[in-house]
Amino acid sequence: MKVKRLFKEDVYLREATSKITSVISRDDKTFVTLDQTIFFPTGGGQSCDGGKLGDFDVVDVYEEGEDIFHRIVGEEALNLNTGDEVKLSIDWDRRFDNMQRHCGEHILSGVFYQLYGGVNRGFHMGEDYMTIDISLEENPEFDKISWEMAKEAELRANMVIWQNLPVITRHFDSKEEAAELPLRKALAFNEDITIVCVGNVDNPADCVACCGTHPSTSGQVGMVKIYKVESNKGMFRIYFEAGQRAFRQYQERFDVLTTLENRLSAGISDLLNKYDAQQEKAKDVRNQLYHLKKSVIKREVEEIKREICPAYVRKYDILSINDILDIGRELQGAIPTIAFLVHNPSNTVLLFSDSFDCGKLVKENASIYNGKGGGNKQNARAIFGKKDYVDTFIDLIEKHIR
């Protein structure tokens, strides 16, 4: 049965009544079809509406043939019957969010087409951002979309929003009727065609076939913000957001920027310079630390070689595990039996030996004290949950290799 799509007649209709035409159970899920609906089904890159059907939550809406299926949740959903009259109400915040985002995509795609001959070959409306894939096939003058080009397109798109142009949706029965409009993209189907036009049809900001929901004026989009441009399969993928989502993300990013300004005692004009200066200082500190560690490691190796003895133990509180590993590797060939170098903060015992299989010793004995670890013949590590187990484990291994 062909359902009447009320959302095509009025996208601002938030409530309606309808008669149930079927109640279907599939895989423990309940689906309802109606004689008319205000719920937009998933399609055209846009997610479906949510809301209420009677007392039940509508969690999914999809199109199948000429009908629209509404998935509802609730313990008594199957008690609904064909012919029952139910009240429908959509989640307006979700609907308007989709309207803003989808119309923002139209406006931005139209601008890329007008400025650079860029054709939108793909559109995705994700949770964190939207993307469009722009192909420059129609204008040989351009072979890439630079960040400056994207910023210009962003400005032009927001200028369209500021003009508060009418957004008019027209429905056509045939391809021939619809093709008379100044479309930026050729039609891919022959009947039941919906054309969305932003601005005057004689000189539109955008005009393209689309089945989604859109506000009645471009001003309701609020704003468009581009985040990133990257090459993708011979095209250029534009990451952006529109509407209240763009505004919220702008607030979040501005808060981060303000926090950085305060921490660096900088304004927006010198923030990058102060950040670069901090990075340069940090680089100098890292360089000094590197050479200092090298000096300490060299001194440690020399001192250990002078005093090393069978079952040698040395403990460290400051050096990292990687530093201790460097020390142990430098001792290879000079270890009488085995050396235990301990990283105190993590209760880690690093074993080094020229004579015994360190990995095997850890594998066979660390678990006795709830330890874990592993390694190879020359070196291995055992990690314990308690500090007391470190000395107990070392004592066990020492007795084992006597």
Coordinates of C-alpha atoms in Angstrom, one line a residue:
M1 CA 0.0 0.0 0.0
K2 CA 1.3 3.4 -0.9
V3 CA 1.7 5.5 2.2
K4 CA 1.0 9.3 2.2
R5 CA 4.2 11.1 3.0
L6 CA 3.1 14.1 5.1
F7 CA 6.7 15.2 5.5
K8 CA 6.9 16.0 1.8
E9 CA 3.9 18.4 2.1
D10 CA 5.1 20.1 5.4
V11 CA 8.5 19.5 7.0
Y12 CA 7.3 21.5 10.0
L13 CA 4.4 19.2 10.8
R14 CA 5.3 17.7 14.2
E15 CA 2.2 15.8 15.1
A16 CA -0.5 13.9 13.2
T17 CA -2.9 11.0 13.5
S18 CA -2.8 7.9 11.3
K19 CA -4.3 4.5 10.8
I20 CA -2.3 1.3 11.1
T21 CA -2.2 -0.7 7.9
S22 CA -0.1 -3.6 9.3
V23 CA 1.8 -4.8 12.4
I24 CA 4.7 -7.1 11.6
S25 CA 7.0 -9.1 13.9
R26 CA 10.5 -9.9 12.5
D27 CA 13.4 -11.3 14.6
D28 CA 11.7 -10.2 17.8
K29 CA 11.3 -6.7 16.5
T30 CA 8.0 -5.0 15.8
F31 CA 7.3 -2.9 12.7
V32 CA 4.2 -0.9 11.8
T33 CA 3.0 0.5 8.5
L34 CA 0.6 3.4 8.3
D35 CA -1.8 5.0 5.8
Q36 CA 0.1 8.3 6.3
T37 CA 3.2 9.3 8.2
I38 CA 5.2 12.3 9.3
F39 CA 8.3 10.2 9.8
F40 CA 11.1 10.6 7.3
P41 CA 12.8 7.3 6.4
T42 CA 16.5 6.8 6.1
G43 CA 17.6 7.9 2.7
G44 CA 19.6 10.3 0.6
G45 CA 22.4 10.3 3.1
Q46 CA 20.1 11.4 5.9
S47 CA 19.2 9.4 9.0
C48 CA 15.5 8.8 9.7
D49 CA 13.3 10.7 12.2
G50 CA 12.6 9.4 15.7
G51 CA 9.7 10.1 18.0
K52 CA 6.5 8.4 19.2
L53 CA 3.8 6.2 17.7
G54 CA 1.1 6.2 20.3
D55 CA 2.9 5.2 23.5
F56 CA 5.8 3.5 21.7
D57 CA 9.2 4.9 20.8
V58 CA 10.0 4.9 17.1
V59 CA 13.7 3.9 16.8
D60 CA 14.0 3.2 13.1
V61 CA 12.2 4.2 9.9
Y62 CA 12.9 2.8 6.5
E63 CA 11.4 2.6 3.0
E64 CA 10.6 -0.7 1.3
G65 CA 8.8 -0.5 -2.1
E66 CA 6.0 2.1 -1.8
D67 CA 5.6 1.6 2.0
I68 CA 7.4 3.0 5.0
F69 CA 8.1 0.7 8.0
H70 CA 8.3 2.1 11.5
R71 CA 10.2 0.0 14.1
I72 CA 8.7 0.5 17.5
V73 CA 9.8 -0.7 20.9
G74 CA 7.7 -1.5 24.0
E75 CA 6.4 -4.6 25.8
E76 CA 2.9 -4.3 24.4
A77 CA 3.7 -3.3 20.8
L78 CA 2.2 -6.4 19.3
N79 CA -1.1 -5.5 20.9
L80 CA -1.6 -2.9 18.2
N81 CA -4.0 -3.9 15.4
T82 CA -4.6 -3.0 11.8
G83 CA -7.1 -0.2 11.6
D84 CA -6.2 1.3 15.0
E85 CA -5.8 5.1 14.9
V86 CA -2.6 6.3 16.5
K87 CA -1.1 9.6 17.3
L88 CA 2.3 10.4 15.7
S89 CA 4.8 12.9 17.1
I90 CA 8.4 13.4 15.8
D91 CA 11.5 14.3 17.8
W92 CA 11.7 17.8 16.5
D93 CA 15.2 18.5 17.7
R94 CA 16.4 15.6 15.7
R95 CA 14.3 16.6 12.7
F96 CA 15.6 20.2 12.7
D97 CA 19.2 19.0 13.2
N98 CA 18.9 16.9 10.1
M99 CA 17.2 19.8 8.2
Q100 CA 20.0 22.2 9.1
R101 CA 22.8 19.8 8.2
H102 CA 21.2 18.5 4.9
C103 CA 20.5 22.0 3.7
G104 CA 24.0 23.1 4.7
E105 CA 25.4 20.3 2.5
H106 CA 23.3 21.6 -0.4
I107 CA 24.5 25.1 0.0
L108 CA 28.2 24.1 0.3
S109 CA 28.0 21.7 -2.6
G110 CA 26.3 24.4 -4.7
V111 CA 29.1 26.8 -3.9
F112 CA 31.9 24.4 -4.8
Y113 CA 30.1 23.8 -8.1
Q114 CA 29.7 27.5 -8.9
L115 CA 33.3 28.5 -7.8
Y116 CA 35.3 25.6 -9.1
G117 CA 33.0 23.3 -11.2
G118 CA 33.3 20.8 -8.4
V119 CA 30.7 18.0 -8.6
N120 CA 29.5 16.3 -5.4
R121 CA 30.0 12.6 -6.0
G122 CA 29.4 11.4 -2.4
F123 CA 27.8 12.6 0.8
H124 CA 27.9 11.2 4.3
M125 CA 26.1 12.6 7.3
G126 CA 28.0 11.1 10.3
E127 CA 27.6 11.7 14.0
D128 CA 30.7 13.9 14.5
Y129 CA 30.9 15.5 11.0
M130 CA 29.6 15.4 7.5
T131 CA 31.7 14.8 4.3
I132 CA 31.2 15.5 0.7
D133 CA 33.5 14.1 -2.1
I134 CA 34.1 16.8 -4.7
S135 CA 35.3 15.9 -8.2
L136 CA 36.9 18.6 -10.3
E137 CA 36.1 16.8 -13.6
E138 CA 34.1 19.7 -15.1
N139 CA 36.6 22.4 -14.8
P140 CA 40.2 21.7 -16.1
E141 CA 41.3 25.0 -14.6
F142 CA 41.5 23.4 -11.2
D143 CA 43.4 20.2 -10.3
K144 CA 43.1 20.4 -6.5
I145 CA 41.1 22.0 -3.7
S146 CA 43.5 23.9 -1.5
W147 CA 42.7 25.1 2.0
E148 CA 42.4 28.7 0.7
M149 CA 39.9 27.5 -1.9
A150 CA 37.9 25.7 0.8
K151 CA 37.9 28.8 3.0
E152 CA 36.5 30.9 0.1
A153 CA 33.8 28.3 -0.4
E154 CA 33.0 28.3 3.3
L155 CA 32.6 32.1 3.2
R156 CA 30.4 32.0 0.1
A157 CA 28.2 29.3 1.7
N158 CA 27.7 31.4 4.9
M159 CA 26.9 34.4 2.7
V160 CA 24.1 32.4 1.2
I161 CA 22.9 31.6 4.7
W162 CA 23.0 35.3 5.7
Q163 CA 20.9 36.2 2.8
N164 CA 18.1 34.1 4.2
L165 CA 17.1 32.8 0.8
P166 CA 13.9 30.8 0.3
V167 CA 14.4 27.0 0.1
I168 CA 11.7 25.6 -2.1
T169 CA 11.0 21.9 -2.7
R170 CA 9.2 21.0 -5.9
H171 CA 7.8 17.6 -6.9
F172 CA 7.6 16.4 -10.5
D173 CA 6.1 13.3 -12.0
S174 CA 8.6 13.1 -14.9
K175 CA 12.2 13.7 -15.7
E176 CA 11.4 16.0 -18.5
E177 CA 9.5 18.5 -16.3
A178 CA 12.3 18.5 -13.6
A179 CA 15.1 18.9 -16.2
E180 CA 13.8 22.4 -17.0
L181 CA 15.3 23.7 -13.8
P182 CA 19.0 24.8 -13.6
L183 CA 20.2 21.6 -11.9
R184 CA 23.9 21.3 -10.9
K185 CA 23.7 17.5 -11.3
A186 CA 22.0 15.3 -13.9
L187 CA 18.9 13.4 -12.8
A188 CA 19.4 9.7 -12.2
F189 CA 15.8 8.6 -12.2
N190 CA 12.7 9.2 -14.3
E191 CA 9.7 9.7 -12.1
D192 CA 8.5 10.9 -8.6
I193 CA 11.3 13.5 -8.6
T194 CA 11.9 16.0 -5.8
I195 CA 14.0 19.1 -6.6
V196 CA 15.3 21.3 -3.8
C197 CA 16.2 24.9 -4.8
V198 CA 18.0 27.4 -2.6
G199 CA 17.2 30.9 -3.8
N200 CA 15.6 32.2 -6.9
V201 CA 15.2 29.6 -9.6
D202 CA 16.7 32.0 -12.2
N203 CA 19.9 32.2 -10.3
P204 CA 19.9 29.7 -7.5
A205 CA 22.6 29.1 -4.9
D206 CA 21.8 25.4 -5.4
C207 CA 19.3 23.4 -7.3
V208 CA 19.5 19.6 -7.2
A209 CA 17.3 16.5 -6.8
C210 CA 17.0 15.4 -3.1
C211 CA 14.5 13.4 -1.0
G212 CA 15.6 14.8 2.3
T213 CA 14.1 17.4 4.7
H214 CA 15.1 21.0 4.6
P215 CA 14.2 24.3 6.3
S216 CA 12.1 26.8 4.4
T217 CA 14.9 29.5 4.4
S218 CA 18.6 29.3 4.2
G219 CA 19.0 31.5 7.3
Q220 CA 17.7 28.6 9.5
V221 CA 20.9 26.6 8.7
G222 CA 22.7 29.0 11.0
M223 CA 26.3 28.4 9.8
V224 CA 28.6 26.1 7.9
K225 CA 32.1 25.3 9.0
I226 CA 34.7 23.4 7.1
Y227 CA 37.2 21.4 9.2
K228 CA 39.5 19.6 6.8
V229 CA 40.2 18.9 3.1
E230 CA 42.0 15.7 1.9
S231 CA 42.5 14.0 -1.4
N232 CA 40.4 10.8 -1.7
K233 CA 40.3 8.4 -4.7
G234 CA 41.0 11.1 -7.3
M235 CA 38.5 13.5 -5.6
F236 CA 38.6 15.9 -2.6
R237 CA 36.9 15.0 0.6
I238 CA 35.5 18.0 2.5
Y239 CA 34.9 17.5 6.3
F240 CA 32.4 20.0 7.6
E241 CA 29.4 20.7 9.9
A242 CA 26.4 22.9 9.7
G243 CA 23.7 24.3 12.0
Q244 CA 23.6 23.9 15.7
R245 CA 26.2 21.1 15.6
A246 CA 28.7 23.5 13.9
F247 CA 27.9 26.1 16.6
R248 CA 28.4 23.7 19.4
Q249 CA 31.7 22.4 18.0
Y250 CA 32.8 26.1 17.5
Q251 CA 32.1 26.7 21.2
E252 CA 34.1 23.6 22.2
R253 CA 37.0 24.5 20.0
F254 CA 37.0 28.2 21.1
D255 CA 37.0 27.0 24.8
V256 CA 40.1 25.0 24.1
L257 CA 41.7 27.9 22.3
T258 CA 40.9 30.3 25.2
T259 CA 42.4 27.8 27.7
L260 CA 45.6 27.6 25.7
E261 CA 45.8 31.4 25.5
N262 CA 45.4 31.6 29.3
R263 CA 48.0 28.9 30.0
L264 CA 50.5 30.6 27.6
S265 CA 49.6 34.1 28.7
A266 CA 49.0 34.9 25.1
G267 CA 46.4 36.5 22.8
I268 CA 45.1 35.2 19.5
S269 CA 47.7 37.3 17.7
D270 CA 50.8 35.8 19.4
L271 CA 49.4 32.4 20.5
L272 CA 51.2 30.4 17.8
N273 CA 54.5 32.3 18.3
K274 CA 54.3 31.5 22.1
Y275 CA 53.4 27.9 21.4
D276 CA 56.4 27.6 19.0
A277 CA 58.7 29.1 21.6
Q278 CA 57.4 26.6 24.2
Q279 CA 58.0 23.7 21.7
E280 CA 61.5 24.9 21.1
K281 CA 62.2 25.1 24.8
A282 CA 60.8 21.6 25.3
K283 CA 63.0 20.4 22.4
D284 CA 66.1 21.8 24.1
V285 CA 65.1 20.2 27.4
R286 CA 64.5 16.8 25.7
N287 CA 67.9 17.1 24.0
Q288 CA 69.6 17.9 27.3
L289 CA 67.8 15.0 29.0
Y290 CA 68.9 12.6 26.2
H291 CA 72.6 13.5 26.6
L292 CA 72.3 13.4 30.4
K293 CA 70.7 9.9 30.4
K294 CA 73.4 8.7 28.0
S295 CA 76.0 10.0 30.5
V296 CA 74.3 8.3 33.4
I297 CA 73.9 5.0 31.6
K298 CA 77.6 5.0 30.6
R299 CA 78.6 5.7 34.2
E300 CA 76.2 3.0 35.4
V301 CA 77.6 0.4 33.0
E302 CA 81.2 1.2 34.0
E303 CA 80.4 1.0 37.7
I304 CA 78.5 -2.2 37.4
K305 CA 81.3 -3.9 35.4
R306 CA 83.8 -3.0 38.2
E307 CA 81.7 -4.5 40.9
I308 CA 79.6 -7.2 39.2
C309 CA 79.3 -10.6 40.8
P310 CA 77.2 -13.7 40.4
A311 CA 73.5 -13.0 40.9
Y312 CA 74.1 -9.3 40.8
V313 CA 71.2 -7.0 42.0
R314 CA 70.9 -3.2 41.4
K315 CA 67.7 -1.1 41.9
Y316 CA 66.5 2.1 40.3
D317 CA 63.9 4.7 41.3
I318 CA 64.4 7.4 38.6
L319 CA 65.6 5.8 35.4
S320 CA 62.9 4.4 33.1
I321 CA 62.6 0.7 32.1
N322 CA 64.0 1.5 28.6
D323 CA 67.0 3.2 30.3
I324 CA 67.6 0.1 32.4
L325 CA 67.3 -2.1 29.3
D326 CA 70.0 0.0 27.7
I327 CA 72.2 -0.6 30.7
G328 CA 71.6 -4.4 30.7
R329 CA 72.3 -4.7 27.0
E330 CA 75.7 -3.0 27.5
L331 CA 76.5 -5.6 30.1
Q332 CA 76.1 -8.5 27.7
G333 CA 79.3 -10.6 27.7
A334 CA 80.4 -9.4 31.1
I335 CA 77.8 -11.1 33.4
P336 CA 79.2 -14.0 35.5
T337 CA 75.8 -15.7 36.0
I338 CA 72.8 -13.4 36.0
A339 CA 72.1 -9.8 36.7
F340 CA 68.8 -8.4 38.2
L341 CA 68.2 -4.8 37.4
V342 CA 65.0 -3.6 39.2
H343 CA 62.6 -0.8 38.3
N344 CA 61.2 0.0 41.7
P345 CA 58.2 2.2 40.7
S346 CA 56.6 -0.7 38.7
N347 CA 57.9 -3.7 40.6
T348 CA 59.6 -4.9 37.5
V349 CA 62.7 -7.2 37.5
L350 CA 64.8 -7.2 34.4
L351 CA 66.9 -10.3 34.0
F352 CA 70.2 -10.4 31.9
S353 CA 72.5 -13.3 31.5
D354 CA 75.2 -14.8 29.2
S355 CA 74.7 -18.3 30.6
F356 CA 71.0 -18.9 31.5
D357 CA 67.8 -18.6 29.5
C358 CA 66.1 -15.5 31.1
G359 CA 62.8 -16.0 29.3
K360 CA 62.5 -19.6 30.5
L361 CA 63.3 -18.5 34.1
V362 CA 60.5 -15.9 34.0
K363 CA 58.0 -18.2 32.4
E364 CA 58.6 -21.0 34.9
N365 CA 58.8 -19.0 38.1
A366 CA 57.2 -15.5 37.9
S367 CA 53.6 -17.0 38.1
I368 CA 54.5 -18.5 41.6
Y369 CA 54.2 -14.9 42.9
N370 CA 51.3 -13.9 40.6
G371 CA 53.8 -12.2 38.3
K372 CA 53.7 -11.9 34.6
G373 CA 56.2 -11.2 31.9
G374 CA 58.4 -12.8 29.3
G375 CA 61.4 -12.2 27.1
N376 CA 64.2 -14.1 25.3
K377 CA 67.3 -16.0 26.3
Q378 CA 69.5 -13.0 26.8
N379 CA 67.0 -10.8 28.7
A380 CA 63.5 -10.9 30.1
R381 CA 61.3 -9.1 32.6
A382 CA 58.9 -10.1 35.4
I383 CA 56.3 -7.7 36.7
F384 CA 54.7 -8.1 40.2
G385 CA 51.7 -6.6 41.9
K386 CA 53.5 -6.3 45.2
K387 CA 56.9 -4.9 46.0
D388 CA 57.6 -7.8 48.5
Y389 CA 57.5 -10.3 45.6
V390 CA 60.4 -8.7 43.9
D391 CA 63.0 -9.8 46.4
T392 CA 61.3 -13.1 46.9
F393 CA 61.5 -13.8 43.2
I394 CA 65.1 -12.8 42.9
D395 CA 66.0 -15.0 45.8
L396 CA 64.2 -17.9 44.2
I397 CA 66.0 -17.5 40.9
E398 CA 69.4 -17.2 42.7
K399 CA 68.8 -20.5 44.5
H400 CA 67.5 -22.1 41.3
I401 CA 70.7 -21.4 39.3
R402 CA 73.2 -22.3 42.0

